mmCIF file of C-alpha atoms in Angstrom:
data_model
loop_
_atom_site.group_PDB
_atom_site.id
_atom_site.type_symbol
_atom_site.label_atom_id
_atom_site.label_comp_id
_atom_site.label_asym_id
_atom_site.label_seq_id
_atom_site.Cartn_x
_atom_site.Cartn_y
_atom_site.Cartn_z
ATOM 1 C CA GLN A 172 1.146 1.400 -19.841
ATOM 2 C CA VAL A 173 2.462 0.860 -16.630
ATOM 3 C CA HIS A 174 4.185 -2.935 -16.160
ATOM 4 C CA LEU A 175 5.356 -4.334 -13.088
ATOM 5 C CA VAL A 176 6.902 -8.213 -12.713
ATOM 6 C CA GLU A 177 8.230 -9.366 -9.525
ATOM 7 C CA SER A 178 10.031 -12.012 -9.215
ATOM 8 C CA GLY A 179 12.266 -13.911 -6.244
ATOM 9 C CA GLY A 180 10.042 -15.314 -4.103
ATOM 10 C CA GLY A 181 9.807 -18.958 -2.850
ATOM 11 C CA LEU A 182 10.308 -21.172 0.087
ATOM 12 C CA VAL A 183 13.157 -20.595 2.906
ATOM 13 C CA LYS A 184 14.073 -22.030 6.084
ATOM 14 C CA PRO A 185 13.757 -19.279 8.685
ATOM 15 C CA GLY A 186 17.097 -17.172 8.843
ATOM 16 C CA GLY A 187 17.674 -17.683 5.091
ATOM 17 C CA SER A 188 17.502 -15.084 2.876
ATOM 18 C CA LEU A 189 15.899 -13.868 -0.497
ATOM 19 C CA ARG A 190 16.305 -11.167 -3.057
ATOM 20 C CA LEU A 191 12.960 -9.745 -4.532
ATOM 21 C CA SER A 192 13.407 -8.103 -7.895
ATOM 22 C CA CYS A 193 10.767 -5.956 -9.993
ATOM 23 C CA ALA A 194 11.285 -5.150 -13.258
ATOM 24 C CA ALA A 195 9.277 -2.353 -14.823
ATOM 25 C CA SER A 196 8.377 -0.795 -17.780
ATOM 26 C CA GLY A 197 6.178 1.248 -20.053
ATOM 27 C CA PHE A 198 7.098 4.630 -17.979
ATOM 28 C CA ALA A 199 10.348 6.556 -16.673
ATOM 29 C CA PHE A 200 11.217 4.964 -14.175
ATOM 30 C CA ARG A 201 13.988 7.255 -12.504
ATOM 31 C CA ASP A 202 11.212 9.778 -12.135
ATOM 32 C CA TYR A 203 9.230 7.762 -9.267
ATOM 33 C CA TYR A 204 8.965 6.321 -5.904
ATOM 34 C CA MET A 205 8.979 2.958 -5.548
ATOM 35 C CA THR A 206 7.747 0.696 -2.838
ATOM 36 C CA TRP A 207 7.385 -2.699 -1.608
ATOM 37 C CA ILE A 208 4.450 -3.666 0.200
ATOM 38 C CA ARG A 209 3.047 -6.964 1.700
ATOM 39 C CA GLN A 210 -0.155 -9.060 2.774
ATOM 40 C CA ALA A 211 0.115 -11.772 4.729
ATOM 41 C CA PRO A 212 -2.379 -14.729 3.927
ATOM 42 C CA GLY A 213 -5.944 -13.426 4.966
ATOM 43 C CA LYS A 214 -4.472 -10.059 6.660
ATOM 44 C CA GLY A 215 -4.036 -6.675 5.619
ATOM 45 C CA LEU A 216 -1.941 -4.934 3.747
ATOM 46 C CA GLU A 217 1.919 -3.708 5.599
ATOM 47 C CA TRP A 218 3.997 -1.097 4.359
ATOM 48 C CA VAL A 219 7.731 -2.573 4.000
ATOM 49 C CA SER A 220 10.012 -0.356 2.091
ATOM 50 C CA TYR A 221 9.925 3.023 0.006
ATOM 51 C CA ILE A 222 12.969 4.318 -2.350
ATOM 52 C CA GLY A 223 12.934 7.846 -3.889
ATOM 53 C CA GLY A 224 14.033 8.123 -7.901
ATOM 54 C CA ASN A 225 17.268 8.601 -7.083
ATOM 55 C CA GLY A 226 17.475 5.781 -4.676
ATOM 56 C CA VAL A 227 19.114 8.042 -1.911
ATOM 57 C CA THR A 228 15.827 8.508 0.084
ATOM 58 C CA ARG A 229 14.982 4.999 1.423
ATOM 59 C CA PHE A 230 12.965 4.005 4.203
ATOM 60 C CA HIS A 231 12.424 0.799 5.612
ATOM 61 C CA ALA A 232 9.397 -0.260 8.822
ATOM 62 C CA ASP A 233 10.636 -1.083 12.121
ATOM 63 C CA SER A 234 9.407 -4.665 11.509
ATOM 64 C CA VAL A 235 12.026 -5.534 8.741
ATOM 65 C CA GLU A 236 14.720 -2.545 9.891
ATOM 66 C CA GLY A 237 18.208 -4.116 9.835
ATOM 67 C CA ARG A 238 16.885 -7.254 8.280
ATOM 68 C CA PHE A 239 15.465 -6.047 4.448
ATOM 69 C CA SER A 240 17.330 -3.488 2.244
ATOM 70 C CA ILE A 241 15.398 -1.591 -0.712
ATOM 71 C CA SER A 242 17.553 -0.391 -3.950
ATOM 72 C CA ARG A 243 17.414 -0.029 -7.885
ATOM 73 C CA ASP A 244 19.009 0.195 -10.676
ATOM 74 C CA ASN A 245 17.672 2.960 -12.960
ATOM 75 C CA GLY A 246 19.643 1.571 -15.866
ATOM 76 C CA LYS A 247 18.163 -1.628 -15.569
ATOM 77 C CA ASN A 248 14.585 -0.091 -14.879
ATOM 78 C CA SER A 249 14.570 -2.250 -11.843
ATOM 79 C CA LEU A 250 13.378 -2.670 -8.007
ATOM 80 C CA TYR A 251 14.930 -4.904 -5.320
ATOM 81 C CA LEU A 252 14.247 -6.011 -1.881
ATOM 82 C CA GLN A 253 17.274 -7.895 -0.226
ATOM 83 C CA MET A 254 15.354 -9.842 2.890
ATOM 84 C CA ASP A 255 18.079 -11.362 5.449
ATOM 85 C CA ASN A 256 17.528 -13.065 8.601
ATOM 86 C CA LEU A 257 14.164 -14.056 6.858
ATOM 87 C CA ARG A 258 11.576 -14.486 9.946
ATOM 88 C CA PRO A 259 7.919 -17.160 10.047
ATOM 89 C CA GLU A 260 6.120 -13.627 10.142
ATOM 90 C CA ASP A 261 7.683 -12.579 6.862
ATOM 91 C CA THR A 262 5.333 -15.162 5.118
ATOM 92 C CA ALA A 263 3.261 -13.043 2.607
ATOM 93 C CA ILE A 264 3.051 -11.773 -0.744
ATOM 94 C CA TYR A 265 5.137 -8.994 -1.768
ATOM 95 C CA TYR A 266 3.846 -6.567 -4.201
ATOM 96 C CA CYS A 267 6.197 -4.117 -6.188
ATOM 97 C CA VAL A 268 3.990 -0.436 -5.869
ATOM 98 C CA ARG A 269 4.723 2.869 -8.021
ATOM 99 C CA ASP A 270 3.302 6.034 -6.807
ATOM 100 C CA GLN A 271 0.857 8.056 -9.411
ATOM 101 C CA ALA A 272 2.762 11.140 -8.771
ATOM 102 C CA ARG A 273 5.961 11.979 -11.073
ATOM 103 C CA LEU A 274 8.723 12.855 -8.845
ATOM 104 C CA GLY A 275 7.180 13.251 -5.291
ATOM 105 C CA VAL A 276 4.378 10.654 -3.387
ATOM 106 C CA ALA A 277 0.562 11.221 -3.419
ATOM 107 C CA GLY A 278 -0.880 7.474 -3.170
ATOM 108 C CA LEU A 279 0.216 3.807 -4.643
ATOM 109 C CA ALA A 280 -1.706 4.026 -7.666
ATOM 110 C CA HIS A 281 0.096 0.848 -9.864
ATOM 111 C CA TRP A 282 0.483 -2.461 -8.682
ATOM 112 C CA GLY A 283 2.555 -5.538 -9.780
ATOM 113 C CA GLN A 284 0.644 -9.131 -9.357
ATOM 114 C CA GLY A 285 2.953 -10.184 -6.013
ATOM 115 C CA THR A 286 5.638 -12.269 -5.390
ATOM 116 C CA ARG A 287 5.037 -15.428 -2.475
ATOM 117 C CA VAL A 288 7.360 -15.498 -0.027
ATOM 118 C CA THR A 289 7.538 -18.390 2.490
ATOM 119 C CA VAL A 290 9.534 -18.835 5.476
ATOM 120 C CA SER A 291 9.341 -22.028 6.948
ATOM 121 C CA SER A 292 11.181 -25.424 8.216
ATOM 122 C CA GLU B 210 5.975 5.594 13.468
ATOM 123 C CA ILE B 211 2.491 6.711 12.826
ATOM 124 C CA VAL B 212 -0.100 4.091 13.829
ATOM 125 C CA LEU B 213 -3.418 4.282 11.950
ATOM 126 C CA THR B 214 -6.548 2.765 13.461
ATOM 127 C CA GLN B 215 -9.313 2.303 11.592
ATOM 128 C CA SER B 216 -12.666 1.707 12.851
ATOM 129 C CA PRO B 217 -14.964 0.163 12.579
ATOM 130 C CA ALA B 218 -13.360 -3.409 11.975
ATOM 131 C CA THR B 219 -16.595 -4.642 10.183
ATOM 132 C CA LEU B 220 -19.492 -2.391 8.765
ATOM 133 C CA SER B 221 -22.590 -4.168 7.737
ATOM 134 C CA LEU B 222 -24.694 -2.263 5.161
ATOM 135 C CA SER B 223 -27.500 -2.755 2.849
ATOM 136 C CA PRO B 224 -27.299 -1.642 -0.999
ATOM 137 C CA GLY B 225 -27.891 2.134 -0.875
ATOM 138 C CA ASP B 226 -27.160 2.774 2.816
ATOM 139 C CA ARG B 227 -24.371 5.497 3.296
ATOM 140 C CA ALA B 228 -21.182 4.175 4.309
ATOM 141 C CA THR B 229 -18.687 6.051 7.075
ATOM 142 C CA LEU B 230 -15.136 4.610 7.829
ATOM 143 C CA SER B 231 -12.708 6.315 10.172
ATOM 144 C CA CYS B 232 -8.867 6.096 10.315
ATOM 145 C CA ARG B 233 -7.529 8.000 13.431
ATOM 146 C CA ALA B 234 -3.412 8.307 13.170
ATOM 147 C CA SER B 235 -1.453 8.088 16.990
ATOM 148 C CA GLN B 236 -0.258 11.545 15.605
ATOM 149 C CA SER B 237 -0.569 14.075 12.852
ATOM 150 C CA VAL B 238 -0.157 13.215 9.450
ATOM 151 C CA LEU B 239 1.835 16.405 8.018
ATOM 152 C CA SER B 240 0.707 17.745 4.373
ATOM 153 C CA ASN B 241 -2.658 15.341 4.855
ATOM 154 C CA PHE B 242 -0.924 13.136 3.438
ATOM 155 C CA LEU B 243 -3.265 9.930 3.776
ATOM 156 C CA ALA B 244 -4.835 8.071 0.770
ATOM 157 C CA TRP B 245 -7.649 5.178 1.068
ATOM 158 C CA TYR B 246 -7.751 2.128 -1.098
ATOM 159 C CA GLN B 247 -10.431 -0.619 -2.042
ATOM 160 C CA GLN B 248 -9.516 -4.105 -1.859
ATOM 161 C CA LYS B 249 -11.577 -7.153 -3.272
ATOM 162 C CA PRO B 250 -11.125 -10.508 -2.432
ATOM 163 C CA GLY B 251 -8.426 -12.146 -5.320
ATOM 164 C CA GLN B 252 -6.963 -8.549 -6.454
ATOM 165 C CA THR B 253 -4.667 -5.681 -5.528
ATOM 166 C CA PRO B 254 -5.791 -2.495 -3.885
ATOM 167 C CA ARG B 255 -7.152 0.402 -5.810
ATOM 168 C CA LEU B 256 -6.521 3.536 -4.606
ATOM 169 C CA LEU B 257 -9.592 6.030 -3.974
ATOM 170 C CA ILE B 258 -8.137 9.189 -2.615
ATOM 171 C CA TYR B 259 -4.731 10.681 -2.113
ATOM 172 C CA GLY B 260 -4.136 13.780 -0.349
ATOM 173 C CA ALA B 261 -7.152 13.176 2.297
ATOM 174 C CA SER B 262 -10.002 14.184 -0.010
ATOM 175 C CA THR B 263 -8.726 14.343 -3.471
ATOM 176 C CA ARG B 264 -10.949 11.438 -5.609
ATOM 177 C CA VAL B 265 -8.366 9.652 -8.426
ATOM 178 C CA ALA B 266 -9.775 9.953 -11.954
ATOM 179 C CA GLY B 267 -12.127 7.646 -12.542
ATOM 180 C CA ILE B 268 -13.397 7.199 -8.989
ATOM 181 C CA PRO B 269 -17.190 7.150 -8.683
ATOM 182 C CA ASP B 270 -18.081 10.403 -6.854
ATOM 183 C CA ARG B 271 -20.088 8.581 -4.049
ATOM 184 C CA PHE B 272 -16.660 8.336 -2.935
ATOM 185 C CA SER B 273 -15.532 11.275 -0.732
ATOM 186 C CA GLY B 274 -12.255 11.343 1.479
ATOM 187 C CA SER B 275 -12.468 14.026 4.237
ATOM 188 C CA GLY B 276 -10.273 14.951 7.387
ATOM 189 C CA SER B 277 -6.926 16.726 8.824
ATOM 190 C CA GLY B 278 -4.129 16.432 11.061
ATOM 191 C CA THR B 279 -5.299 12.654 13.352
ATOM 192 C CA ASP B 280 -8.947 12.061 12.074
ATOM 193 C CA PHE B 281 -9.670 10.582 8.325
ATOM 194 C CA THR B 282 -13.200 9.758 7.016
ATOM 195 C CA LEU B 283 -14.254 7.864 3.888
ATOM 196 C CA THR B 284 -17.754 8.188 3.016
ATOM 197 C CA ILE B 285 -19.165 5.925 -0.039
ATOM 198 C CA GLY B 286 -22.378 8.104 -0.500
ATOM 199 C CA ARG B 287 -24.894 5.205 -1.310
ATOM 200 C CA VAL B 288 -23.681 1.878 -1.340
ATOM 201 C CA GLU B 289 -23.437 -0.457 -4.337
ATOM 202 C CA PRO B 290 -23.070 -4.182 -4.740
ATOM 203 C CA GLU B 291 -20.011 -3.571 -6.222
ATOM 204 C CA ASP B 292 -18.481 -1.681 -3.326
ATOM 205 C CA PHE B 293 -18.139 -4.317 -1.147
ATOM 206 C CA ALA B 294 -15.053 -4.600 0.199
ATOM 207 C CA VAL B 295 -12.094 -4.323 2.535
ATOM 208 C CA TYR B 296 -10.823 -0.545 2.679
ATOM 209 C CA TYR B 297 -7.706 0.457 3.871
ATOM 210 C CA CYS B 298 -6.085 4.468 4.963
ATOM 211 C CA HIS B 299 -2.356 4.764 4.125
ATOM 212 C CA GLN B 300 -0.187 7.414 5.489
ATOM 213 C CA TYR B 301 2.856 8.606 3.339
ATOM 214 C CA GLY B 302 5.557 11.297 2.901
ATOM 215 C CA SER B 303 8.746 11.281 1.179
ATOM 216 C CA ALA B 304 10.615 11.734 4.132
ATOM 217 C CA SER B 305 9.446 9.379 7.112
ATOM 218 C CA PRO B 306 7.767 6.067 7.500
ATOM 219 C CA TRP B 307 4.379 5.044 6.358
ATOM 220 C CA ALA B 308 2.045 3.350 7.628
ATOM 221 C CA PHE B 309 -1.802 1.426 6.869
ATOM 222 C CA GLY B 310 -4.678 0.850 8.960
ATOM 223 C CA GLN B 311 -5.721 -2.563 9.139
ATOM 224 C CA GLY B 312 -8.626 -2.149 6.899
ATOM 225 C CA THR B 313 -12.405 -2.145 7.153
ATOM 226 C CA LYS B 314 -14.553 -4.783 5.479
ATOM 227 C CA VAL B 315 -17.616 -3.530 4.184
ATOM 228 C CA GLU B 316 -20.095 -6.585 3.906
ATOM 229 C CA ILE B 317 -23.477 -7.042 2.543
ATOM 230 C CA LYS B 318 -25.823 -7.477 5.671
#
């Protein structure tokens, strides 16, 4: 059974940094694209970043480009999001999500429960 | 980046009504890599449709997706009480940025 557990969220001041982690289990982690999605309070879904199984293919949304960096450690079955120069508008629940397709992309089928990030002075 | 615009923002319906939700892309979606999700309050989103029209296993057949290029539609044939939720479209791919629409809320009339 697919299991995704995020950690690392919290309260941080504007300009600060956080590193989110996602521990994955129940599947061949290295075979799947992994994604970070966020949802601000009372708002819609926003794609943040995704990374291919081998870690070479990576994309970030324009809103976080140059501030956030996605990475993965296939040996530890873990996904990360390094978030620097945080802004109040980055306040959201951050979800670790796995694609439904092995070795490709076909929609986001498995979601963690999320970790809350609050950026405020 | 592609921008996805969903309409209407809110759809007020009675159980048994047909629901038609629209998702328009600012440029053509390659390979029809377009998915639809349902999100209920306090829950994570659930994948309904991928590839614009392929229903995920276990999703009731009253949910159907259609469209290509820049115009996509999610149809709920006859809305059931458990279908009242927010629906999002999502453009994806393996070598390009992704995008979500802003959502359509299907509410009880």
